PDB file of C-alpha atoms in Angstrom:
ATOM      1  CA  UNK A 233      69.258  42.373  -4.891  1.00 64.00           C
ATOM      2  CA  UNK A 234      68.148  43.366  -8.368  1.00 91.00           C
ATOM      3  CA  UNK A 235      68.182  47.162  -8.433  1.00 98.00           C
ATOM      4  CA  UNK A 236      66.521  47.340 -11.842  1.00 97.00           C
ATOM      5  CA  UNK A 237      63.087  45.954 -11.111  1.00 96.00           C
ATOM      6  CA  UNK A 238      60.157  46.418  -8.699  1.00 96.00           C
ATOM      7  CA  UNK A 239      60.055  47.942  -6.101  1.00 96.00           C
ATOM      8  CA  UNK A 240      62.910  50.204  -7.253  1.00 98.00           C
ATOM      9  CA  UNK A 241      62.782  53.115  -9.647  1.00 98.00           C
ATOM     10  CA  UNK A 242      65.285  52.753 -12.479  1.00 98.00           C
ATOM     11  CA  UNK A 243      66.278  53.628 -16.036  1.00 98.00           C
ATOM     12  CA  UNK A 244      65.299  51.119 -18.724  1.00 97.00           C
ATOM     13  CA  UNK A 245      65.602  52.769 -22.136  1.00 98.00           C
ATOM     14  CA  UNK A 246      67.646  55.505 -23.826  1.00 98.00           C
ATOM     15  CA  UNK A 247      66.682  57.264 -27.046  1.00 98.00           C
ATOM     16  CA  UNK A 248      69.524  58.776 -29.113  1.00 98.00           C
ATOM     17  CA  UNK A 249      69.810  61.001 -32.168  1.00 98.00           C
ATOM     18  CA  UNK A 250      72.530  60.055 -34.665  1.00 98.00           C
ATOM     19  CA  UNK A 251      73.825  61.494 -37.953  1.00 98.00           C
ATOM     20  CA  UNK A 252      73.701  58.328 -40.027  1.00 98.00           C
ATOM     21  CA  UNK A 253      71.388  55.528 -38.982  1.00 98.00           C
ATOM     22  CA  UNK A 254      73.035  52.799 -41.049  1.00 97.00           C
ATOM     23  CA  UNK A 255      76.545  53.668 -39.864  1.00 97.00           C
ATOM     24  CA  UNK A 256      75.309  53.693 -36.273  1.00 98.00           C
ATOM     25  CA  UNK A 257      73.579  50.342 -36.737  1.00 98.00           C
ATOM     26  CA  UNK A 258      76.827  48.828 -37.962  1.00 98.00           C
ATOM     27  CA  UNK A 259      78.602  50.124 -34.848  1.00 98.00           C
ATOM     28  CA  UNK A 260      75.916  49.070 -32.373  1.00 98.00           C
ATOM     29  CA  UNK A 261      75.661  45.580 -33.848  1.00 98.00           C
ATOM     30  CA  UNK A 262      79.282  44.772 -34.693  1.00 98.00           C
ATOM     31  CA  UNK A 263      81.107  46.652 -31.915  1.00 98.00           C
ATOM     32  CA  UNK A 264      78.627  46.733 -29.004  1.00 98.00           C
ATOM     33  CA  UNK A 265      76.695  43.573 -29.819  1.00 98.00           C
ATOM     34  CA  UNK A 266      73.066  44.684 -29.973  1.00 98.00           C
ATOM     35  CA  UNK A 267      70.439  42.942 -32.077  1.00 98.00           C
ATOM     36  CA  UNK A 268      67.834  44.816 -34.120  1.00 98.00           C
ATOM     37  CA  UNK A 269      64.294  44.482 -32.787  1.00 98.00           C
ATOM     38  CA  UNK A 270      62.618  46.940 -35.190  1.00 97.00           C
ATOM     39  CA  UNK A 271      64.038  48.965 -38.046  1.00 96.00           C
ATOM     40  CA  UNK A 272      62.490  51.682 -40.217  1.00 96.00           C
ATOM     41  CA  UNK A 273      64.045  54.234 -42.575  1.00 95.00           C
ATOM     42  CA  UNK A 274      64.885  56.704 -39.798  1.00 96.00           C
ATOM     43  CA  UNK A 275      64.726  54.719 -36.552  1.00 98.00           C
ATOM     44  CA  UNK A 276      65.862  51.424 -35.035  1.00 98.00           C
ATOM     45  CA  UNK A 277      65.054  49.674 -31.748  1.00 98.00           C
ATOM     46  CA  UNK A 278      67.979  47.700 -30.351  1.00 99.00           C
ATOM     47  CA  UNK A 279      67.847  44.813 -27.923  1.00 98.00           C
ATOM     48  CA  UNK A 280      70.036  42.311 -26.102  1.00 98.00           C
ATOM     49  CA  UNK A 281      67.380  39.646 -25.494  1.00 98.00           C
ATOM     50  CA  UNK A 282      65.443  39.946 -28.791  1.00 97.00           C
ATOM     51  CA  UNK A 283      62.386  41.150 -26.877  1.00 98.00           C
ATOM     52  CA  UNK A 284      63.140  44.236 -24.775  1.00 97.00           C
ATOM     53  CA  UNK A 285      64.321  47.484 -26.422  1.00 98.00           C
ATOM     54  CA  UNK A 286      67.180  49.052 -24.462  1.00 98.00           C
ATOM     55  CA  UNK A 287      68.370  51.639 -26.971  1.00 99.00           C
ATOM     56  CA  UNK A 288      66.532  53.492 -29.727  1.00 98.00           C
ATOM     57  CA  UNK A 289      68.517  55.392 -32.353  1.00 98.00           C
ATOM     58  CA  UNK A 290      66.980  57.900 -34.720  1.00 98.00           C
ATOM     59  CA  UNK A 291      68.302  59.987 -37.603  1.00 98.00           C
ATOM     60  CA  UNK A 292      66.408  63.307 -37.504  1.00 96.00           C
ATOM     61  CA  UNK A 293      65.783  65.373 -40.609  1.00 95.00           C
ATOM     62  CA  UNK A 294      68.425  68.095 -40.931  1.00 95.00           C
ATOM     63  CA  UNK A 295      70.482  66.436 -38.196  1.00 96.00           C
ATOM     64  CA  UNK A 296      73.419  68.419 -36.835  1.00 96.00           C
ATOM     65  CA  UNK A 297      76.730  67.067 -35.471  1.00 97.00           C
ATOM     66  CA  UNK A 298      77.142  66.710 -31.718  1.00 95.00           C
ATOM     67  CA  UNK A 299      77.650  70.142 -30.175  1.00 94.00           C
ATOM     68  CA  UNK A 300      80.475  70.510 -27.630  1.00 94.00           C
ATOM     69  CA  UNK A 301      80.176  72.021 -24.152  1.00 97.00           C
ATOM     70  CA  UNK A 302      76.390  71.650 -23.898  1.00 98.00           C
ATOM     71  CA  UNK A 303      74.025  69.866 -21.540  1.00 98.00           C
ATOM     72  CA  UNK A 304      72.807  66.395 -22.456  1.00 98.00           C
ATOM     73  CA  UNK A 305      74.249  62.924 -22.457  1.00 98.00           C
ATOM     74  CA  UNK A 306      77.600  62.206 -20.824  1.00 98.00           C
ATOM     75  CA  UNK A 307      77.075  58.470 -21.221  1.00 98.00           C
ATOM     76  CA  UNK A 308      74.502  55.720 -20.986  1.00 99.00           C
ATOM     77  CA  UNK A 309      75.649  52.590 -19.193  1.00 98.00           C
ATOM     78  CA  UNK A 310      74.995  48.982 -20.119  1.00 98.00           C
ATOM     79  CA  UNK A 311      75.118  46.617 -17.142  1.00 98.00           C
ATOM     80  CA  UNK A 312      76.385  43.132 -17.973  1.00 98.00           C
ATOM     81  CA  UNK A 313      75.261  40.197 -15.804  1.00 97.00           C
ATOM     82  CA  UNK A 314      78.701  38.795 -14.975  1.00 97.00           C
ATOM     83  CA  UNK A 315      82.343  39.860 -14.769  1.00 97.00           C
ATOM     84  CA  UNK A 316      83.250  37.232 -17.360  1.00 96.00           C
ATOM     85  CA  UNK A 317      80.954  39.044 -19.796  1.00 97.00           C
ATOM     86  CA  UNK A 318      82.970  42.225 -19.268  1.00 97.00           C
ATOM     87  CA  UNK A 319      86.126  40.231 -19.910  1.00 97.00           C
ATOM     88  CA  UNK A 320      84.739  38.881 -23.171  1.00 96.00           C
ATOM     89  CA  UNK A 321      83.731  42.277 -24.512  1.00 97.00           C
ATOM     90  CA  UNK A 322      87.086  43.764 -23.514  1.00 97.00           C
ATOM     91  CA  UNK A 323      88.838  41.033 -25.490  1.00 96.00           C
ATOM     92  CA  UNK A 324      86.461  41.742 -28.385  1.00 97.00           C
ATOM     93  CA  UNK A 325      87.364  45.465 -28.329  1.00 97.00           C
ATOM     94  CA  UNK A 326      91.053  44.530 -28.362  1.00 97.00           C
ATOM     95  CA  UNK A 327      90.603  42.095 -31.247  1.00 96.00           C
ATOM     96  CA  UNK A 328      88.680  44.586 -33.424  1.00 97.00           C
ATOM     97  CA  UNK A 329      90.993  47.400 -32.261  1.00 98.00           C
ATOM     98  CA  UNK A 330      88.167  49.703 -31.269  1.00 98.00           C
ATOM     99  CA  UNK A 331      89.589  52.561 -29.153  1.00 97.00           C
ATOM    100  CA  UNK A 332      88.472  52.864 -25.546  1.00 98.00           C
ATOM    101  CA  UNK A 333      88.257  56.250 -23.810  1.00 98.00           C
ATOM    102  CA  UNK A 334      88.910  54.724 -20.413  1.00 97.00           C
ATOM    103  CA  UNK A 335      88.635  51.759 -18.067  1.00 98.00           C
ATOM    104  CA  UNK A 336      88.040  52.173 -14.349  1.00 98.00           C
ATOM    105  CA  UNK A 337      87.689  50.277 -11.105  1.00 98.00           C
ATOM    106  CA  UNK A 338      84.984  52.125  -9.175  1.00 98.00           C
ATOM    107  CA  UNK A 339      85.101  49.732  -6.162  1.00 98.00           C
ATOM    108  CA  UNK A 340      81.371  49.022  -6.596  1.00 98.00           C
ATOM    109  CA  UNK A 341      81.835  48.189 -10.272  1.00 98.00           C
ATOM    110  CA  UNK A 342      84.321  47.777 -13.105  1.00 98.00           C
ATOM    111  CA  UNK A 343      83.727  49.771 -16.267  1.00 98.00           C
ATOM    112  CA  UNK A 344      84.873  50.316 -19.837  1.00 98.00           C
ATOM    113  CA  UNK A 345      84.247  53.614 -21.636  1.00 98.00           C
ATOM    114  CA  UNK A 346      83.977  54.380 -25.337  1.00 98.00           C
ATOM    115  CA  UNK A 347      81.919  56.469 -27.765  1.00 98.00           C
ATOM    116  CA  UNK A 348      79.777  55.724 -30.800  1.00 98.00           C
ATOM    117  CA  UNK A 349      80.615  57.225 -34.232  1.00 97.00           C
ATOM    118  CA  UNK A 350      78.805  60.461 -33.292  1.00 98.00           C
ATOM    119  CA  UNK A 351      80.546  60.914 -29.950  1.00 98.00           C
ATOM    120  CA  UNK A 352      77.679  59.643 -27.785  1.00 98.00           C
ATOM    121  CA  UNK A 353      79.293  58.281 -24.622  1.00 98.00           C
ATOM    122  CA  UNK A 354      78.879  54.635 -23.608  1.00 99.00           C
ATOM    123  CA  UNK A 355      79.841  52.821 -20.430  1.00 99.00           C
ATOM    124  CA  UNK A 356      79.811  49.038 -20.279  1.00 99.00           C
ATOM    125  CA  UNK A 357      80.176  47.681 -16.769  1.00 98.00           C
ATOM    126  CA  UNK A 358      79.574  44.935 -14.305  1.00 98.00           C
ATOM    127  CA  UNK A 359      78.744  45.347 -10.626  1.00 98.00           C
ATOM    128  CA  UNK A 360      80.753  43.904  -7.815  1.00 98.00           C
ATOM    129  CA  UNK A 361      78.638  41.933  -5.303  1.00 97.00           C
ATOM    130  CA  UNK A 362      76.470  44.273  -3.231  1.00 97.00           C
ATOM    131  CA  UNK A 363      77.897  42.823  -0.019  1.00 96.00           C
ATOM    132  CA  UNK A 364      81.335  44.211  -0.889  1.00 97.00           C
ATOM    133  CA  UNK A 365      80.144  47.809  -1.273  1.00 98.00           C
ATOM    134  CA  UNK A 366      81.160  50.087   1.583  1.00 98.00           C
ATOM    135  CA  UNK A 367      79.100  53.003   2.863  1.00 97.00           C
ATOM    136  CA  UNK A 368      80.075  56.050   4.857  1.00 96.00           C
ATOM    137  CA  UNK A 369      76.812  57.251   6.313  1.00 95.00           C
ATOM    138  CA  UNK A 370      74.464  57.773   3.369  1.00 94.00           C
ATOM    139  CA  UNK A 371      77.289  57.811   0.809  1.00 96.00           C
ATOM    140  CA  UNK A 372      78.427  54.714  -1.036  1.00 98.00           C
ATOM    141  CA  UNK A 373      82.219  54.722  -1.375  1.00 97.00           C
ATOM    142  CA  UNK A 374      83.307  54.883  -5.006  1.00 97.00           C
ATOM    143  CA  UNK A 375      86.614  55.651  -6.654  1.00 95.00           C
ATOM    144  CA  UNK A 376      88.156  55.928 -10.120  1.00 94.00           C
ATOM    145  CA  UNK A 377      91.096  53.564 -10.045  1.00 96.00           C
ATOM    146  CA  UNK A 378      92.924  51.531 -12.665  1.00 95.00           C
ATOM    147  CA  UNK A 379      91.129  48.405 -13.802  1.00 97.00           C
ATOM    148  CA  UNK A 380      93.115  45.164 -13.535  1.00 96.00           C
ATOM    149  CA  UNK A 381      92.852  44.331 -17.226  1.00 95.00           C
ATOM    150  CA  UNK A 382      95.152  41.316 -17.018  1.00 95.00           C
ATOM    151  CA  UNK A 383      93.070  39.745 -14.265  1.00 96.00           C
ATOM    152  CA  UNK A 384      89.861  40.598 -16.112  1.00 96.00           C
ATOM    153  CA  UNK A 385      91.054  39.125 -19.394  1.00 95.00           C
ATOM    154  CA  UNK A 386      91.991  35.896 -17.621  1.00 94.00           C
ATOM    155  CA  UNK A 387      88.243  35.266 -17.294  1.00 94.00           C
ATOM    156  CA  UNK A 388      87.625  35.452 -21.026  1.00 90.00           C
ATOM    157  CA  UNK A 389      87.564  32.228 -22.949  1.00 81.00           C
ATOM    158  CA  UNK A 390      88.408  31.257 -26.489  1.00 78.00           C
ATOM    159  CA  UNK A 391      84.713  31.129 -27.329  1.00 80.00           C
ATOM    160  CA  UNK A 392      83.627  33.304 -30.234  1.00 85.00           C
ATOM    161  CA  UNK A 393      82.152  36.619 -29.072  1.00 93.00           C
ATOM    162  CA  UNK A 394      78.436  36.617 -29.912  1.00 95.00           C
ATOM    163  CA  UNK A 395      77.301  40.030 -28.680  1.00 98.00           C
ATOM    164  CA  UNK A 396      75.610  41.327 -25.567  1.00 98.00           C
ATOM    165  CA  UNK A 397      74.298  38.726 -23.098  1.00 98.00           C
ATOM    166  CA  UNK A 398      70.514  38.410 -23.060  1.00 98.00           C
ATOM    167  CA  UNK A 399      70.378  39.640 -19.448  1.00 98.00           C
ATOM    168  CA  UNK A 400      72.105  42.954 -20.237  1.00 98.00           C
ATOM    169  CA  UNK A 401      70.263  45.921 -18.671  1.00 98.00           C
ATOM    170  CA  UNK A 402      70.354  49.691 -18.946  1.00 98.00           C
ATOM    171  CA  UNK A 403      72.266  50.157 -15.711  1.00 98.00           C
ATOM    172  CA  UNK A 404      72.301  53.946 -15.402  1.00 98.00           C
ATOM    173  CA  UNK A 405      72.558  57.231 -17.249  1.00 99.00           C
ATOM    174  CA  UNK A 406      74.982  60.103 -16.633  1.00 98.00           C
ATOM    175  CA  UNK A 407      74.047  63.619 -17.727  1.00 98.00           C
ATOM    176  CA  UNK A 408      75.672  66.979 -18.298  1.00 98.00           C
ATOM    177  CA  UNK A 409      73.609  69.645 -16.524  1.00 98.00           C
ATOM    178  CA  UNK A 410      73.860  73.428 -16.301  1.00 98.00           C
ATOM    179  CA  UNK A 411      73.376  73.856 -12.547  1.00 98.00           C
ATOM    180  CA  UNK A 412      74.016  71.056 -10.059  1.00 97.00           C
ATOM    181  CA  UNK A 413      71.795  72.392  -7.270  1.00 97.00           C
ATOM    182  CA  UNK A 414      68.832  72.907  -9.603  1.00 98.00           C
ATOM    183  CA  UNK A 415      69.352  69.429 -11.009  1.00 98.00           C
ATOM    184  CA  UNK A 416      69.609  67.948  -7.512  1.00 98.00           C
ATOM    185  CA  UNK A 417      66.266  69.460  -6.483  1.00 98.00           C
ATOM    186  CA  UNK A 418      64.590  68.252  -9.663  1.00 98.00           C
ATOM    187  CA  UNK A 419      65.852  64.669  -9.429  1.00 98.00           C
ATOM    188  CA  UNK A 420      65.373  64.294  -5.664  1.00 98.00           C
ATOM    189  CA  UNK A 421      62.343  66.391  -4.661  1.00 98.00           C
ATOM    190  CA  UNK A 422      60.770  66.067  -8.095  1.00 98.00           C
ATOM    191  CA  UNK A 423      61.587  62.585  -9.353  1.00 98.00           C
ATOM    192  CA  UNK A 424      62.175  60.855  -6.022  1.00 98.00           C
ATOM    193  CA  UNK A 425      65.832  59.801  -6.234  1.00 98.00           C
ATOM    194  CA  UNK A 426      68.294  59.966  -3.342  1.00 98.00           C
ATOM    195  CA  UNK A 427      71.838  61.337  -3.445  1.00 98.00           C
ATOM    196  CA  UNK A 428      74.207  58.462  -2.627  1.00 98.00           C
ATOM    197  CA  UNK A 429      77.615  59.841  -3.573  1.00 97.00           C
ATOM    198  CA  UNK A 430      79.327  63.233  -3.792  1.00 92.00           C
ATOM    199  CA  UNK A 431      82.777  61.952  -4.798  1.00 87.00           C
ATOM    200  CA  UNK A 432      83.488  64.956  -7.033  1.00 89.00           C
ATOM    201  CA  UNK A 433      82.357  67.577  -4.526  1.00 86.00           C
ATOM    202  CA  UNK A 434      80.642  70.500  -6.185  1.00 92.00           C
ATOM    203  CA  UNK A 435      80.944  69.182  -9.749  1.00 96.00           C
ATOM    204  CA  UNK A 436      78.996  65.889  -9.785  1.00 97.00           C
ATOM    205  CA  UNK A 437      76.384  63.894  -7.898  1.00 97.00           C
ATOM    206  CA  UNK A 438      75.208  60.296  -8.069  1.00 98.00           C
ATOM    207  CA  UNK A 439      71.618  59.335  -7.247  1.00 98.00           C
ATOM    208  CA  UNK A 440      69.647  56.126  -6.894  1.00 98.00           C
ATOM    209  CA  UNK A 441      66.732  54.330  -5.327  1.00 98.00           C
ATOM    210  CA  UNK A 442      66.810  51.168  -3.229  1.00 97.00           C
ATOM    211  CA  UNK A 443      70.445  51.599  -2.158  1.00 97.00           C
ATOM    212  CA  UNK A 444      72.011  51.153  -5.602  1.00 98.00           C
ATOM    213  CA  UNK A 445      75.351  52.883  -6.202  1.00 98.00           C
ATOM    214  CA  UNK A 446      73.670  55.019  -8.870  1.00 98.00           C
ATOM    215  CA  UNK A 447      70.880  54.995 -11.403  1.00 98.00           C
ATOM    216  CA  UNK A 448      71.617  58.603 -12.420  1.00 98.00           C
ATOM    217  CA  UNK A 449      74.795  60.663 -12.521  1.00 98.00           C
ATOM    218  CA  UNK A 450      74.797  64.455 -12.882  1.00 98.00           C
ATOM    219  CA  UNK A 451      77.755  66.701 -13.609  1.00 98.00           C
ATOM    220  CA  UNK A 452      78.699  70.248 -14.628  1.00 98.00           C
ATOM    221  CA  UNK A 453      81.901  69.206 -16.389  1.00 98.00           C
ATOM    222  CA  UNK A 454      80.834  71.059 -19.550  1.00 98.00           C
ATOM    223  CA  UNK A 455      80.717  74.233 -17.465  1.00 97.00           C
ATOM    224  CA  UNK A 456      78.213  75.765 -15.064  1.00 97.00           C
ATOM    225  CA  UNK A 457      75.518  77.389 -17.143  1.00 98.00           C
ATOM    226  CA  UNK A 458      76.278  75.209 -20.170  1.00 98.00           C
ATOM    227  CA  UNK A 459      73.722  75.843 -22.946  1.00 98.00           C
ATOM    228  CA  UNK A 460      71.260  73.292 -24.246  1.00 98.00           C
ATOM    229  CA  UNK A 461      72.054  71.668 -27.592  1.00 97.00           C
ATOM    230  CA  UNK A 462      69.926  72.493 -30.618  1.00 96.00           C
ATOM    231  CA  UNK A 463      66.820  70.388 -31.242  1.00 94.00           C
ATOM    232  CA  UNK A 464      68.374  68.410 -34.108  1.00 94.00           C
ATOM    233  CA  UNK A 465      71.827  67.983 -32.574  1.00 97.00           C
ATOM    234  CA  UNK A 466      73.200  64.483 -32.226  1.00 98.00           C
ATOM    235  CA  UNK A 467      72.803  63.285 -28.645  1.00 98.00           C
ATOM    236  CA  UNK A 468      70.117  62.400 -26.155  1.00 98.00           C
ATOM    237  CA  UNK A 469      66.492  62.671 -27.260  1.00 98.00           C
ATOM    238  CA  UNK A 470      65.090  61.280 -24.015  1.00 98.00           C
ATOM    239  CA  UNK A 471      65.446  58.468 -21.508  1.00 98.00           C
ATOM    240  CA  UNK A 472      62.841  56.470 -19.614  1.00 98.00           C
ATOM    241  CA  UNK A 473      62.371  56.162 -15.850  1.00 98.00           C
ATOM    242  CA  UNK A 474      60.286  53.233 -14.599  1.00 98.00           C
ATOM    243  CA  UNK A 475      58.337  53.704 -11.349  1.00 98.00           C
ATOM    244  CA  UNK A 476      56.986  50.800  -9.280  1.00 98.00           C
ATOM    245  CA  UNK A 477      53.321  51.674  -9.910  1.00 98.00           C
ATOM    246  CA  UNK A 478      50.979  54.124 -11.585  1.00 97.00           C
ATOM    247  CA  UNK A 479      50.214  55.604  -8.163  1.00 98.00           C
ATOM    248  CA  UNK A 480      53.888  56.373  -7.529  1.00 98.00           C
ATOM    249  CA  UNK A 481      54.244  57.869 -11.007  1.00 98.00           C
ATOM    250  CA  UNK A 482      51.196  60.079 -10.418  1.00 97.00           C
ATOM    251  CA  UNK A 483      52.669  61.276  -7.116  1.00 98.00           C
ATOM    252  CA  UNK A 484      55.857  62.188  -8.954  1.00 98.00           C
ATOM    253  CA  UNK A 485      53.827  64.195 -11.467  1.00 98.00           C
ATOM    254  CA  UNK A 486      52.274  66.124  -8.561  1.00 98.00           C
ATOM    255  CA  UNK A 487      55.737  66.770  -7.113  1.00 98.00           C
ATOM    256  CA  UNK A 488      56.930  68.066 -10.473  1.00 98.00           C
ATOM    257  CA  UNK A 489      53.947  70.420 -10.720  1.00 97.00           C
ATOM    258  CA  UNK A 490      54.709  71.724  -7.214  1.00 97.00           C
ATOM    259  CA  UNK A 491      58.260  72.548  -8.358  1.00 97.00           C
ATOM    260  CA  UNK A 492      56.936  74.353 -11.419  1.00 97.00           C
ATOM    261  CA  UNK A 493      58.499  71.761 -13.733  1.00 97.00           C
ATOM    262  CA  UNK A 494      56.887  71.025 -17.078  1.00 94.00           C
ATOM    263  CA  UNK A 495      54.875  67.834 -17.506  1.00 97.00           C
ATOM    264  CA  UNK A 496      53.910  66.901 -21.050  1.00 97.00           C
ATOM    265  CA  UNK A 497      51.194  64.329 -21.761  1.00 95.00           C
ATOM    266  CA  UNK A 498      51.259  62.920 -25.278  1.00 93.00           C
ATOM    267  CA  UNK A 499      48.537  60.316 -25.692  1.00 94.00           C
ATOM    268  CA  UNK A 500      49.151  57.754 -22.949  1.00 94.00           C
ATOM    269  CA  UNK A 501      52.769  58.840 -22.453  1.00 97.00           C
ATOM    270  CA  UNK A 502      54.070  61.279 -19.857  1.00 98.00           C
ATOM    271  CA  UNK A 503      57.226  63.354 -20.256  1.00 98.00           C
ATOM    272  CA  UNK A 504      59.062  65.939 -18.234  1.00 98.00           C
ATOM    273  CA  UNK A 505      62.128  68.086 -18.911  1.00 98.00           C
ATOM    274  CA  UNK A 506      64.818  68.754 -16.331  1.00 98.00           C
ATOM    275  CA  UNK A 507      66.133  72.309 -15.749  1.00 98.00           C
ATOM    276  CA  UNK A 508      68.955  71.660 -18.242  1.00 98.00           C
ATOM    277  CA  UNK A 509      66.687  70.531 -21.068  1.00 98.00           C
ATOM    278  CA  UNK A 510      67.112  66.750 -20.694  1.00 98.00           C
ATOM    279  CA  UNK A 511      63.812  65.086 -21.636  1.00 98.00           C
ATOM    280  CA  UNK A 512      62.515  62.133 -19.610  1.00 98.00           C
ATOM    281  CA  UNK A 513      59.622  59.739 -20.124  1.00 98.00           C
ATOM    282  CA  UNK A 514      57.898  58.643 -16.890  1.00 98.00           C
ATOM    283  CA  UNK A 515      56.475  55.120 -16.964  1.00 98.00           C
ATOM    284  CA  UNK A 516      55.525  52.319 -14.572  1.00 97.00           C
TER     285      UNK A 516
END
């Protein structure tokens, strides 16, 4: 099943603030493998298929370095279509000697972790077949084990690495929040997601729609009550949630109003802000 299209609700675009647009473009093209879809003096739209923007990077005026121990982005996650694609990008990272922050076998997926030049977290992963996922009641079983890098690399070929595959998707987003219970109410009662894993107990939650292992991760690893970053700090500007229809999106807006959450309408675009200050665009 494709968990990133109708009738599911999913993440499809992330918008980041960076300190130096040109330096970031070099990283996102040469290290990650994006292509430029649009490019202006202060902003660039990046794509894998030369048609669909997955990541937007912007250099704000008076930009500030990434602030530690705040709410905001933990990582955005690029989902590759096949395990061999993960093998190829791992070999690419080794060849260019770009440092990884981690590599994990999550049972439902295999993932590589790194950061861009500003410290924005990135996960690049591939899913294991849905039929191999195990559930315990309403919780999908996940773990953080060692990835079998030797086995993975055996799938890579001697072909020249040419960047992200065209079918790359924005698989999920993982956020630092200030209060896990407040965030849970906002993302479930407000936005309509379901908790599917509580592997880290009282410090993190994973949520999805349609039985995916997670479209959204939430954690308080920067500390309960962590402050919001400043407006011009490097990091997340917003991310986009796609609903299956305008009717569903409008119902979500009503749910947000009932919670007392802010809903901002700017032209034909609708935004909300979670209790920790993470901004979200609601689309369909």
